[in-house]
GROMACS .gro file of C-alpha atoms in nm:
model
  446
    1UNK     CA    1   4.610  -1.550   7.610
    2UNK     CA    2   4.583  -1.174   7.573
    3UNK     CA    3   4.667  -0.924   7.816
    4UNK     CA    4   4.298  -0.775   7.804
    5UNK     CA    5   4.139  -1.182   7.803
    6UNK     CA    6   4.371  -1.245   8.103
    7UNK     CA    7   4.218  -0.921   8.327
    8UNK     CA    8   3.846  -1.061   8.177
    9UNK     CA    9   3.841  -1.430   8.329
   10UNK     CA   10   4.110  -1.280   8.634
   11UNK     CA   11   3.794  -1.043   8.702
   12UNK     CA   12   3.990  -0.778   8.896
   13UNK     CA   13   3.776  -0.508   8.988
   14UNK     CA   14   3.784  -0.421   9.380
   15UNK     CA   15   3.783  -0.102   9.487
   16UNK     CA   16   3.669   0.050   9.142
   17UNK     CA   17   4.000  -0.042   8.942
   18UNK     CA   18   3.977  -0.145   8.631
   19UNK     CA   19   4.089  -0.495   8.547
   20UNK     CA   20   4.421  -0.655   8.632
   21UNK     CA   21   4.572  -0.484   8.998
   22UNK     CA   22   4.861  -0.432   8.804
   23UNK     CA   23   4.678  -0.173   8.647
   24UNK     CA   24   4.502   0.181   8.751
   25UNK     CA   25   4.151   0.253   8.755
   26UNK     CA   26   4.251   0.542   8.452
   27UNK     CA   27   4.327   0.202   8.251
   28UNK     CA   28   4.698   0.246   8.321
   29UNK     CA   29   5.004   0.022   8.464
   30UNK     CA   30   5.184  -0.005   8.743
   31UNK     CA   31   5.561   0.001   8.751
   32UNK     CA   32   5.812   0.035   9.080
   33UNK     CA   33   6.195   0.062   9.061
   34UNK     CA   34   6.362  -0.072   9.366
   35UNK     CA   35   6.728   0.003   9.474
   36UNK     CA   36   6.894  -0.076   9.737
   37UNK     CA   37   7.275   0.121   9.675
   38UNK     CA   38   7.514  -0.071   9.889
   39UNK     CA   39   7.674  -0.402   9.945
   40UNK     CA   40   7.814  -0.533  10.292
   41UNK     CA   41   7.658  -0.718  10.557
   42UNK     CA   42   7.685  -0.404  10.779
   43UNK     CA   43   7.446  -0.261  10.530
   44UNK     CA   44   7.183  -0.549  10.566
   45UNK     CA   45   6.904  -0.268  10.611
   46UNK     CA   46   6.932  -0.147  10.298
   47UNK     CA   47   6.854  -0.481  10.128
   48UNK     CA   48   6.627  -0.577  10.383
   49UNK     CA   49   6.420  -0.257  10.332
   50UNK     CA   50   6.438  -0.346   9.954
   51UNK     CA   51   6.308  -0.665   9.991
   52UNK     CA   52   6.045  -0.586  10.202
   53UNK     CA   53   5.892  -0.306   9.970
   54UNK     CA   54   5.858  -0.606   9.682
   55UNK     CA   55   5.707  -0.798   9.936
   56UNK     CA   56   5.409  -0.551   9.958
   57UNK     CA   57   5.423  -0.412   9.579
   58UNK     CA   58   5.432  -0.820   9.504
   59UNK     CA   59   5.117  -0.887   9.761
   60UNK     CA   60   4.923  -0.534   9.578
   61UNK     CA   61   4.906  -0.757   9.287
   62UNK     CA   62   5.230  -0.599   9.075
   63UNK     CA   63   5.350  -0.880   8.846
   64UNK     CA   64   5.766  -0.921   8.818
   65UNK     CA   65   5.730  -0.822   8.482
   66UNK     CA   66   5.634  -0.495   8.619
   67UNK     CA   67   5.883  -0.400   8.882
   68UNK     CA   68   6.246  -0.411   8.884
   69UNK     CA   69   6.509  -0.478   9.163
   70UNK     CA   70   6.857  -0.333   9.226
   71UNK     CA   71   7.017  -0.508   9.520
   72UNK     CA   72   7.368  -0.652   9.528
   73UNK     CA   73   7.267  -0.981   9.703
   74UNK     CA   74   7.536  -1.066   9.926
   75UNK     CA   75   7.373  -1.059  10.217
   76UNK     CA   76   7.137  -1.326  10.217
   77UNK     CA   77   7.416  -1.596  10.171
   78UNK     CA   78   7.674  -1.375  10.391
   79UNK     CA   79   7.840  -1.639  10.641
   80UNK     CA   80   7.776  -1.374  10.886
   81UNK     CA   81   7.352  -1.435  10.892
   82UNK     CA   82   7.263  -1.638  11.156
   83UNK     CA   83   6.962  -1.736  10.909
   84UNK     CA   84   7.166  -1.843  10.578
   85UNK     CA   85   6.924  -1.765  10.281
   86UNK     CA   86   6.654  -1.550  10.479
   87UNK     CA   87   6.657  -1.217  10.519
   88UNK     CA   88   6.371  -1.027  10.826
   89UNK     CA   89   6.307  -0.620  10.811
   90UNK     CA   90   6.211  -0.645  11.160
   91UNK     CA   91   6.275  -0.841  11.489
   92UNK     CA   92   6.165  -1.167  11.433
   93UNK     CA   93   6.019  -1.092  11.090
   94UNK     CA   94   5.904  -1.319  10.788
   95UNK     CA   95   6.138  -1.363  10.568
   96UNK     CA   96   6.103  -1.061  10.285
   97UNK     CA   97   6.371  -1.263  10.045
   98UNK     CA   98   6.161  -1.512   9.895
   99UNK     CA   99   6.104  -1.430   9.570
  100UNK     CA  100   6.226  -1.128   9.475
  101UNK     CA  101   6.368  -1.091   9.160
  102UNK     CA  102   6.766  -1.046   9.098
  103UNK     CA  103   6.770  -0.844   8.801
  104UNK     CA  104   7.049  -0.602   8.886
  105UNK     CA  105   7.313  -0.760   9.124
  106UNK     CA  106   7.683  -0.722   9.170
  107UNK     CA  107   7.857  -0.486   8.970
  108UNK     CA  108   7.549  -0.457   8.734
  109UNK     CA  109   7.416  -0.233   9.102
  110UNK     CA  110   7.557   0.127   8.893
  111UNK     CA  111   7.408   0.436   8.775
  112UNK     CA  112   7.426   0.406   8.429
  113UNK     CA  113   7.203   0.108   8.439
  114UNK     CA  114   6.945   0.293   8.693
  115UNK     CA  115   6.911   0.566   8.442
  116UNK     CA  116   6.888   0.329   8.205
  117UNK     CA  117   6.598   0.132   8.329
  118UNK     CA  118   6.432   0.476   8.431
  119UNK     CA  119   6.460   0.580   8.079
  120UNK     CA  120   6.360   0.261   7.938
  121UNK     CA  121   6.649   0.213   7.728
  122UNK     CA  122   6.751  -0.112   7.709
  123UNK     CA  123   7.070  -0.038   7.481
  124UNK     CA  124   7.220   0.134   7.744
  125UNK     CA  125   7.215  -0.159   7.945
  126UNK     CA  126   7.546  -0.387   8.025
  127UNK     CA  127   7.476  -0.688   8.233
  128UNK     CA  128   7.166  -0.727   8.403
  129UNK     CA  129   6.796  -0.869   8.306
  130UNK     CA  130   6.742  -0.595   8.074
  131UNK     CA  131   6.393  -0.493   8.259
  132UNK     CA  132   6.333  -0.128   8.268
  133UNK     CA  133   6.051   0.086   8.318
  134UNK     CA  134   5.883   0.026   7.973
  135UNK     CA  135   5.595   0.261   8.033
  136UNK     CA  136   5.340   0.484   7.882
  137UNK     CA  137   5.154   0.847   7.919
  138UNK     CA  138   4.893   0.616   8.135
  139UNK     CA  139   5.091   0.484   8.380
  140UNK     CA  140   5.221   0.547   8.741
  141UNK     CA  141   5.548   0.477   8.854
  142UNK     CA  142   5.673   0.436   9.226
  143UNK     CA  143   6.081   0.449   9.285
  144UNK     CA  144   6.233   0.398   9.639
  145UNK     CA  145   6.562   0.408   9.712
  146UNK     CA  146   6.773   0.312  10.001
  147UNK     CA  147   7.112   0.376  10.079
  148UNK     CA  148   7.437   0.611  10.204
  149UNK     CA  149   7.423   0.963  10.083
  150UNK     CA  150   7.543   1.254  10.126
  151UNK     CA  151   7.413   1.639  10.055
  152UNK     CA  152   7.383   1.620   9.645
  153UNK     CA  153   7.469   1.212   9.629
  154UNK     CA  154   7.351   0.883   9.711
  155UNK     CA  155   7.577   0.603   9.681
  156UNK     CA  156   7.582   0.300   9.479
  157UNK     CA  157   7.823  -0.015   9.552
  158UNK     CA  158   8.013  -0.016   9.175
  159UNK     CA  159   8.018   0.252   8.897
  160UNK     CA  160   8.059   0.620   9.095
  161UNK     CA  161   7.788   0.825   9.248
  162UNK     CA  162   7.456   0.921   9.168
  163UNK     CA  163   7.418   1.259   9.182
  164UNK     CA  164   7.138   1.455   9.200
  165UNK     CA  165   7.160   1.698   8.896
  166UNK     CA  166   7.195   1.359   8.690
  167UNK     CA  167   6.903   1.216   8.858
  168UNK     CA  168   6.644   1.494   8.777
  169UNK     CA  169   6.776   1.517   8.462
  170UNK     CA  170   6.687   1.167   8.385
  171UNK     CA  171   6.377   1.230   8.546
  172UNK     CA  172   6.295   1.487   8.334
  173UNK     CA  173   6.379   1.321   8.015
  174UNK     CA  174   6.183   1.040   8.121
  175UNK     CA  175   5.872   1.329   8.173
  176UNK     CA  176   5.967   1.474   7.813
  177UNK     CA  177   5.943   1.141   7.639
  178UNK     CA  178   5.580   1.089   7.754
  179UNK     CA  179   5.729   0.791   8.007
  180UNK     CA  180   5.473   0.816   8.324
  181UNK     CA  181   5.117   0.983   8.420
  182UNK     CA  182   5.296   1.029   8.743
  183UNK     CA  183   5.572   0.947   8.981
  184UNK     CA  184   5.609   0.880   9.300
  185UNK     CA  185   5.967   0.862   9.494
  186UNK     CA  186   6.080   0.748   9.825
  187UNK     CA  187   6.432   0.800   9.929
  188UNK     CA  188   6.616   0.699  10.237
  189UNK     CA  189   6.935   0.827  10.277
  190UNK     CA  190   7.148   1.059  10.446
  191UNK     CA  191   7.085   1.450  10.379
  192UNK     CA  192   6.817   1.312  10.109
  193UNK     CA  193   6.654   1.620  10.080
  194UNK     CA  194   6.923   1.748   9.915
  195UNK     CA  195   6.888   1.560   9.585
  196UNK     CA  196   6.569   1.705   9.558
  197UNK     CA  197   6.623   2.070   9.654
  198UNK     CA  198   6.614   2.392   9.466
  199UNK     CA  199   6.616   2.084   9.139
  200UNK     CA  200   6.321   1.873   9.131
  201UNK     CA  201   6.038   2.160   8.958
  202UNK     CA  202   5.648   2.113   9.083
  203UNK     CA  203   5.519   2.046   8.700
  204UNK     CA  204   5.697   1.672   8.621
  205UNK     CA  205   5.434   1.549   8.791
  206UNK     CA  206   5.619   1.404   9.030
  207UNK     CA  207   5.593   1.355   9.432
  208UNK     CA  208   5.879   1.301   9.625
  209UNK     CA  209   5.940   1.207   9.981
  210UNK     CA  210   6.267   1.185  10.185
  211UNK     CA  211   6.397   1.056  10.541
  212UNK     CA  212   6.576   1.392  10.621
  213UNK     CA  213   6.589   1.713  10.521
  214UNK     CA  214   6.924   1.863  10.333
  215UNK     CA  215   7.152   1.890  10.645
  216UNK     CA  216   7.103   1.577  10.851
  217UNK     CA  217   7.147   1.225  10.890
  218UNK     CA  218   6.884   0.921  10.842
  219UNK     CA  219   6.900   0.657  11.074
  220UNK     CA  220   6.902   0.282  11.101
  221UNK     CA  221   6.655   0.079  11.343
  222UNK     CA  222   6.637  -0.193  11.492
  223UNK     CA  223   6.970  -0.232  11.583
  224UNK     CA  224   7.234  -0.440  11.767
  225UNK     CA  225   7.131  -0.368  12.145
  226UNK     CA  226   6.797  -0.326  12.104
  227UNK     CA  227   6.603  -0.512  12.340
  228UNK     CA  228   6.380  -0.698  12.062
  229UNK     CA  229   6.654  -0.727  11.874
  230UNK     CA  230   6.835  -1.128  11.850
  231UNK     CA  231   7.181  -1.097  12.000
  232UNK     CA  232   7.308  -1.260  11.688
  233UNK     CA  233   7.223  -0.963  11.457
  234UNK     CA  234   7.491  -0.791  11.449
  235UNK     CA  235   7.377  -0.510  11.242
  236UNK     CA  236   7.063  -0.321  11.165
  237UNK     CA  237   6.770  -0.471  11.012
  238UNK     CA  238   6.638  -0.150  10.908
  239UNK     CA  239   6.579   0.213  10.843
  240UNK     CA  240   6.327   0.402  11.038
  241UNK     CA  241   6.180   0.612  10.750
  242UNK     CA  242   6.201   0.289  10.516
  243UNK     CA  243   6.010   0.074  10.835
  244UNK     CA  244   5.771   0.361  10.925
  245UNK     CA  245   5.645   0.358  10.578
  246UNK     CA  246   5.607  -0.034  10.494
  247UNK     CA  247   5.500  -0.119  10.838
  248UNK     CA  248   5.242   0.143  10.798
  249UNK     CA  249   5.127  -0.052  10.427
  250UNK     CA  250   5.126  -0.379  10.572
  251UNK     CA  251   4.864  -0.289  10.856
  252UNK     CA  252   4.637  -0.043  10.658
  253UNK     CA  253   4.409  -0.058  10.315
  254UNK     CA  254   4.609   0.074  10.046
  255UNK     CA  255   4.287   0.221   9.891
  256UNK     CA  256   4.162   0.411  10.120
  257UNK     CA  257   4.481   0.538  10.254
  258UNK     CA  258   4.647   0.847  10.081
  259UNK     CA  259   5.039   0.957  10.008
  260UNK     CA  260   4.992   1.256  10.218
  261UNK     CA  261   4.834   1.084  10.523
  262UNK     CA  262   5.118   0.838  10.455
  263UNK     CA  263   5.395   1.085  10.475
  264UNK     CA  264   5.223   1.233  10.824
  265UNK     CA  265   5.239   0.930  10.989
  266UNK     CA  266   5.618   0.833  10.862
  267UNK     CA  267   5.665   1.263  10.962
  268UNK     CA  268   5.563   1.152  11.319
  269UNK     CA  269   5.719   0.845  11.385
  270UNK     CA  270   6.086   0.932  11.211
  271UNK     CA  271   6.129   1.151  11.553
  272UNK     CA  272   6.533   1.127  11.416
  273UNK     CA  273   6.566   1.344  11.117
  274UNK     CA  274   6.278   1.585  10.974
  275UNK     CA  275   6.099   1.387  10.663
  276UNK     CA  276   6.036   1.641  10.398
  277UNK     CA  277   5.792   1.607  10.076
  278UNK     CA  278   5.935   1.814   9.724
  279UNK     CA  279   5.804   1.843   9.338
  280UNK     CA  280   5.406   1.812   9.242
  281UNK     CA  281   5.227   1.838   9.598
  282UNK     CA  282   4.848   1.747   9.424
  283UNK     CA  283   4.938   1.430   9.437
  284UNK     CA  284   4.922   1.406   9.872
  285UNK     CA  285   4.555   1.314   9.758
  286UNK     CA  286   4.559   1.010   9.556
  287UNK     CA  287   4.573   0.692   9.710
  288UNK     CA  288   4.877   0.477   9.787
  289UNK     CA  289   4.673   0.175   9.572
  290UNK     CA  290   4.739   0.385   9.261
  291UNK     CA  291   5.131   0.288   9.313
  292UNK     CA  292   5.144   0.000   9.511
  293UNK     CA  293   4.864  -0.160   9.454
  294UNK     CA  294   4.589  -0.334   9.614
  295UNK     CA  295   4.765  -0.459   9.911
  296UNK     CA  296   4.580  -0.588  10.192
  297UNK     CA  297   4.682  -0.624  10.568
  298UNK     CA  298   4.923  -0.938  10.648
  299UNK     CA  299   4.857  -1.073  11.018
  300UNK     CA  300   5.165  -1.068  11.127
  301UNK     CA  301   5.225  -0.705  11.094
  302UNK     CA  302   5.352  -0.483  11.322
  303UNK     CA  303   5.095  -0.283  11.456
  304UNK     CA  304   5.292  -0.121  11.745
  305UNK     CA  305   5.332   0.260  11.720
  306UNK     CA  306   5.640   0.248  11.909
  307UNK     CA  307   5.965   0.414  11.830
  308UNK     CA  308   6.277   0.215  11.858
  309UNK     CA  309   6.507   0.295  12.168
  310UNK     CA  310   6.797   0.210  11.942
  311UNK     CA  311   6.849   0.448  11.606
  312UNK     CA  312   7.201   0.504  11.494
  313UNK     CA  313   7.288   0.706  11.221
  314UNK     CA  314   7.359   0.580  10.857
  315UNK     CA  315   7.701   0.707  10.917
  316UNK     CA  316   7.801   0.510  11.210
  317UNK     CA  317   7.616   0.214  11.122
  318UNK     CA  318   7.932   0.051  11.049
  319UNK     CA  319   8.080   0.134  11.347
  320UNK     CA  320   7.801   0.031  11.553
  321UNK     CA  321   7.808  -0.351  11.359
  322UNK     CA  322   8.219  -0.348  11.414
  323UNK     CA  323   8.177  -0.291  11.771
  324UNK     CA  324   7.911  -0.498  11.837
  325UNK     CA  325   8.099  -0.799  11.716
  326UNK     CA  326   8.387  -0.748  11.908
  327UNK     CA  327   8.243  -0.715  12.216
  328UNK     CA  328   8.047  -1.035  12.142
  329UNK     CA  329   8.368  -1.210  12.022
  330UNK     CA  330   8.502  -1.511  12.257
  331UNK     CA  331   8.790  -1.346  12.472
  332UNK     CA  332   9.108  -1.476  12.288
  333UNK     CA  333   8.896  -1.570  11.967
  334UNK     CA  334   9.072  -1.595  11.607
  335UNK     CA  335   8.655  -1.399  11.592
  336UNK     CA  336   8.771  -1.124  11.854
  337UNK     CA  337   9.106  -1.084  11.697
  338UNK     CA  338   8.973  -0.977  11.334
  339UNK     CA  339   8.685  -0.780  11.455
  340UNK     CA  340   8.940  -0.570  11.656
  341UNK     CA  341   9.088  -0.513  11.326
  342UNK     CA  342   8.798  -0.425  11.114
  343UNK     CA  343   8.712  -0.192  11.462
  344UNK     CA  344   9.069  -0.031  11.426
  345UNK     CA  345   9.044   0.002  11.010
  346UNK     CA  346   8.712   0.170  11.086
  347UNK     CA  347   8.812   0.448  11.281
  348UNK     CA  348   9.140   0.508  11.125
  349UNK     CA  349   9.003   0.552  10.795
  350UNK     CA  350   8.717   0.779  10.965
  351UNK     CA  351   9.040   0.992  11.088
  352UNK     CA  352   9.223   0.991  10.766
  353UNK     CA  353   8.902   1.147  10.605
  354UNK     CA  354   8.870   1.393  10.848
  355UNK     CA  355   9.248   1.503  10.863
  356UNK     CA  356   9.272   1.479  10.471
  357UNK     CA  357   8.925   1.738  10.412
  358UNK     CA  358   9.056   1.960  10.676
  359UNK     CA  359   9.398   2.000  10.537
  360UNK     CA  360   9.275   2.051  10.156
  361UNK     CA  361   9.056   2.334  10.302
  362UNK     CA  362   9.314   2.489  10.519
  363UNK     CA  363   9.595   2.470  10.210
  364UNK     CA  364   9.271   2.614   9.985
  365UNK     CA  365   9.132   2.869  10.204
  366UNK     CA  366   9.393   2.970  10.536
  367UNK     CA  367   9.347   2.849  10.862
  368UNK     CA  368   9.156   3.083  10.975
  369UNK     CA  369   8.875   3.091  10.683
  370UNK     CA  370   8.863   2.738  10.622
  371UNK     CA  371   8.630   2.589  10.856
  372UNK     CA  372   8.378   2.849  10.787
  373UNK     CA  373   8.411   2.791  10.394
  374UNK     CA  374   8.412   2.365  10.448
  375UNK     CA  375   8.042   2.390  10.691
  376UNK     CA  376   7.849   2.608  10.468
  377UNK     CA  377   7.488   2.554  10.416
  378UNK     CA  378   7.359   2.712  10.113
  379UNK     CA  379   6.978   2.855  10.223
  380UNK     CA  380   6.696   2.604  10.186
  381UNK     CA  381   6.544   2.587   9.836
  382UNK     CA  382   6.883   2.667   9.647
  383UNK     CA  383   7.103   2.384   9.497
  384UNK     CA  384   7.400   2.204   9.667
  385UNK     CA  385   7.648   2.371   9.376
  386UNK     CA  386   7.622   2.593   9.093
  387UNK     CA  387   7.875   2.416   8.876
  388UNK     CA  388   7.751   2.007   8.924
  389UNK     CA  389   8.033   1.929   8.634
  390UNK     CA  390   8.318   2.086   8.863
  391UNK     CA  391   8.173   1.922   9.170
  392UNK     CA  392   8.203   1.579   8.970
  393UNK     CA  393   8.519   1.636   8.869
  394UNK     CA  394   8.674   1.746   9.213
  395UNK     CA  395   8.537   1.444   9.385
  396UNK     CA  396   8.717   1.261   9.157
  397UNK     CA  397   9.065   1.441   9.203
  398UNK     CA  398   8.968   1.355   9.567
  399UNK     CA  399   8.896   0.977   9.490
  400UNK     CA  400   9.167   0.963   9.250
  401UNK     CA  401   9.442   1.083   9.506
  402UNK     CA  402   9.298   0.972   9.867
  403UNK     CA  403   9.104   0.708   9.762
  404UNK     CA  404   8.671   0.631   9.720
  405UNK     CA  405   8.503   0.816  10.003
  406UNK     CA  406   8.385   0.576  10.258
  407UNK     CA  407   7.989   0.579  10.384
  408UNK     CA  408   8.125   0.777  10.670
  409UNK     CA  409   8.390   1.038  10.435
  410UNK     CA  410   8.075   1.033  10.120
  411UNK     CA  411   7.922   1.333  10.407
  412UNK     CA  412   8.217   1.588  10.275
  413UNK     CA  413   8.038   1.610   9.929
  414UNK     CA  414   7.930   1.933  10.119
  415UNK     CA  415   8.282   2.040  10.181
  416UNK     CA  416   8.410   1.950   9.819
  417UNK     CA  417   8.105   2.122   9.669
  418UNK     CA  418   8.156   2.427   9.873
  419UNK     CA  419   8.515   2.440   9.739
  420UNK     CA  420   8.395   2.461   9.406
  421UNK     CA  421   8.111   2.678   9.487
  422UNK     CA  422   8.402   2.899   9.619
  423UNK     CA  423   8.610   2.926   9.264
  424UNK     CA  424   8.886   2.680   9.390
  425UNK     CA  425   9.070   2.611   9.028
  426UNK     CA  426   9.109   2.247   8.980
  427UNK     CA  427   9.482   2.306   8.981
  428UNK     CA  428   9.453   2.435   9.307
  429UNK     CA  429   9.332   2.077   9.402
  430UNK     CA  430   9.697   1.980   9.405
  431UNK     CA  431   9.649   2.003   9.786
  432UNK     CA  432   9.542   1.667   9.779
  433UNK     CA  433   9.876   1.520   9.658
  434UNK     CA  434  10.072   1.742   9.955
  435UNK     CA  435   9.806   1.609  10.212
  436UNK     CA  436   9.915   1.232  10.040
  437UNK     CA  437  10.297   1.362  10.083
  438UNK     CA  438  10.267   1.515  10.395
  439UNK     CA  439  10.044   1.248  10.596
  440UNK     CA  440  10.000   1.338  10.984
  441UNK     CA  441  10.179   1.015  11.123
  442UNK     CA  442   9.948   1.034  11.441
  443UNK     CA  443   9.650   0.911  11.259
  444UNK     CA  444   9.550   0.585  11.095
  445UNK     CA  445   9.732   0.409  11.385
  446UNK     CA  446   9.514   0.148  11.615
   0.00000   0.00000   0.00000
């Protein structure tokens, strides 16, 4: 059967749209690009959020064919869920894991196979289903994105970094070749408004959303502690901007509902870190059915306004999860012995970070000009760096010599682009191999 027979004895029309829910009432598709950019089960928010934004794209009548899923999917089999195969968004949730497709897991989780499914380019590919956003002029595109980041960066668990320059430059391409109507994004990461700042112009036709502004940290909710919370979670089950947004979808009528009423309600309730809105601001006005959908309200949703009493940064999520289990550990457990040493690793490495940034900056810069050069905020509207090749290239001196930057050490992306910013040769970078030399003996210990 046809596409257009299909929509004719489906008989989709509610709400004025035009045939199948998968497309727009302007006779146009509907395509969403899901990532979730980390792997670990003291990430399990990121997934979880992932799997919970299919579950609503799924229920607005997207078919699979239409939407494609990063995730590296070791969390719902992780011996450390207490419900082996399920994964919940929420306290005592449904499980958002049923279903969704796997077609970028594991190592195939990079970004030269993101850009390549934004750009539709299926040669690009390796590994992977090979779905990609194969759209038209017509067609509207939604892309959310959860994960570490850091100011210029969000993370990805195999490949390198995305960085922003890269990103809109994809995005552009993808607005050159004809590939959308328009675009929606939804990011939730740390310092996530940088990635869009002073880059992402207001005539791609895009509309972009974030769960802080350039300088601060998102947070995880409903976490370990929290009253609602099962004492066996040891981690997070989500983020608040991610959760402000889909609880909001699953409670309200996606047609009659609009992105910028959206983003005021997620504004209010992320009460953590200031959610900011960049690129093509007309499109605050259409509908949130026009990108995901003609979702209606699910019974179980949760209704409550309330704002979790437990919100820990992205940065110390791990710490929070490492913690957790040890004080939950059987005294004298084989359990409370290695979560004491994944506590201990934890911190240490935090310290090495900090000690090993700190040093490069004082060997770069002096003592005395150093930590004024490292925390510099460019002014709001200008780009992290002027030079995103250098910046590249120094954080991978860095990675090369002191190893990859950890969720908590990805946050001196700042520092290192500052230092190129600055006119810091790359040979001058050598003060990453005296730091390795030269280690401060104090730190790193337990």
């Amino acid at each position: 059967m046809t596409s257009s027979a299909a929509d004719k004895v489906l008989g989709f029309s509610n709400h004025g749209d035009n045939g199948s829910p998968s497309r727009t009432e302007d006779s146009g598709k509907r395509w969403a690009l899901l990532v979730a950019g980390s792997r670990g089960y003291s990430n399990y928010r990121h997934q979880a959020d992932v799997c919970h934004a299919y579950q609503i794209l799924k229920r607005g009548g997207l078919e699979d064919e239409n939407i494609i899923v990063f995730m590296y999917d070791d969390i719902a089999s992780n011996p450390e869920n207490p419900r082996p195969g399920v994964i919940i968004n929420r306290p005592n949730g449904t499980d958002v894991y049923r279903g969704v497709p796997k077609d970028y897991t594991g190592d195939n989780v990079n970004p030269e196979n993101l850009y390549a499914a934004i750009l539709g380019n299926r040669s690009a590919l390796n590994g992977g289903s090979g779905k990609v956003l194969n759209s038209g002029p017509n067609d509207h595109i939604f892309i959310y994105y959860s994960d570490h980041g850091s100011p210029g960066v969000l993370g990805m668990p195999a490949g390198g970094h995305v960085y922003a320059k890269d990103l809109i430059d994809v995005l552009k391409k993808k607005h050159a070749s004809k590939g959308y109507k328009s675009m929606v994004l939804y990011v939730e990461a740390c310092e996530s408004g940088r990635i869009f700042e002073g880059l992402l112009p207001d005539n791609l036709n895009i509309y972009a959303t974030t769960a802080s502004n350039a300088e601060e940290s998102s947070y995880g909710t409903y976490c370990p502690g929290e009253e609602d919370v099962p004492p066996e979670y040891s981690t997070c089950l989500g983020d608040l901007y991610s959760i402000s947004w889909m609880e909001d979808c699953d409670k309200q009528d996606l047609h009659k509902e609009t992105l910028g009423k959206q983003y005021e309600i997620v504004r209010r309730r992320t009460n953590t870190s200031h959610v900011m809105q960049y690129g093509d601001m007309s499109h605050r006005h259409e509908f949130l059915s026009t990108y995901m959908g003609e979702a209606h309200t699910i019974k179980d949703s949760h209704t409550s306004p309330s704002i979790s009493s437990v919100n820990i940064s992205q940065s110390d999520a791990d710490l929070l999860h490492f913690q957790y289990k040890f004080q939950r550990a059987p005294a004298g457990s084989h359990q409370k012995l290695e979560a004491q040493k994944q506590l201990h690793a934890e911190i240490a490495q935090r310290k090495q970070e900090d000690y090993k940034i700190n040093q490069i900056g004082e060997l770069s810069f002096g003592n005395q000009k150093s930590s004024q050069v490292l925390m510099n905020v460019r002014p709001s509207g200008q780009p992290l760096v002027d030079d995103w090749d250098r910046l590249k290239m120094f954080v991978r001196t860095y990675e090369n010599f002191c190893g990859i930057l950890s969720t908590y050490g990805i946050k001196y992306t700042q520092a290192i682009a500052n230092i190129c910013n600055a006119g810091v040769i790359k040979e001058k970078m050598v003060a990453v191999k005296l730091v390795l030399k030269h280690p401060n003996s104090s730190y790193g210990s337990s």
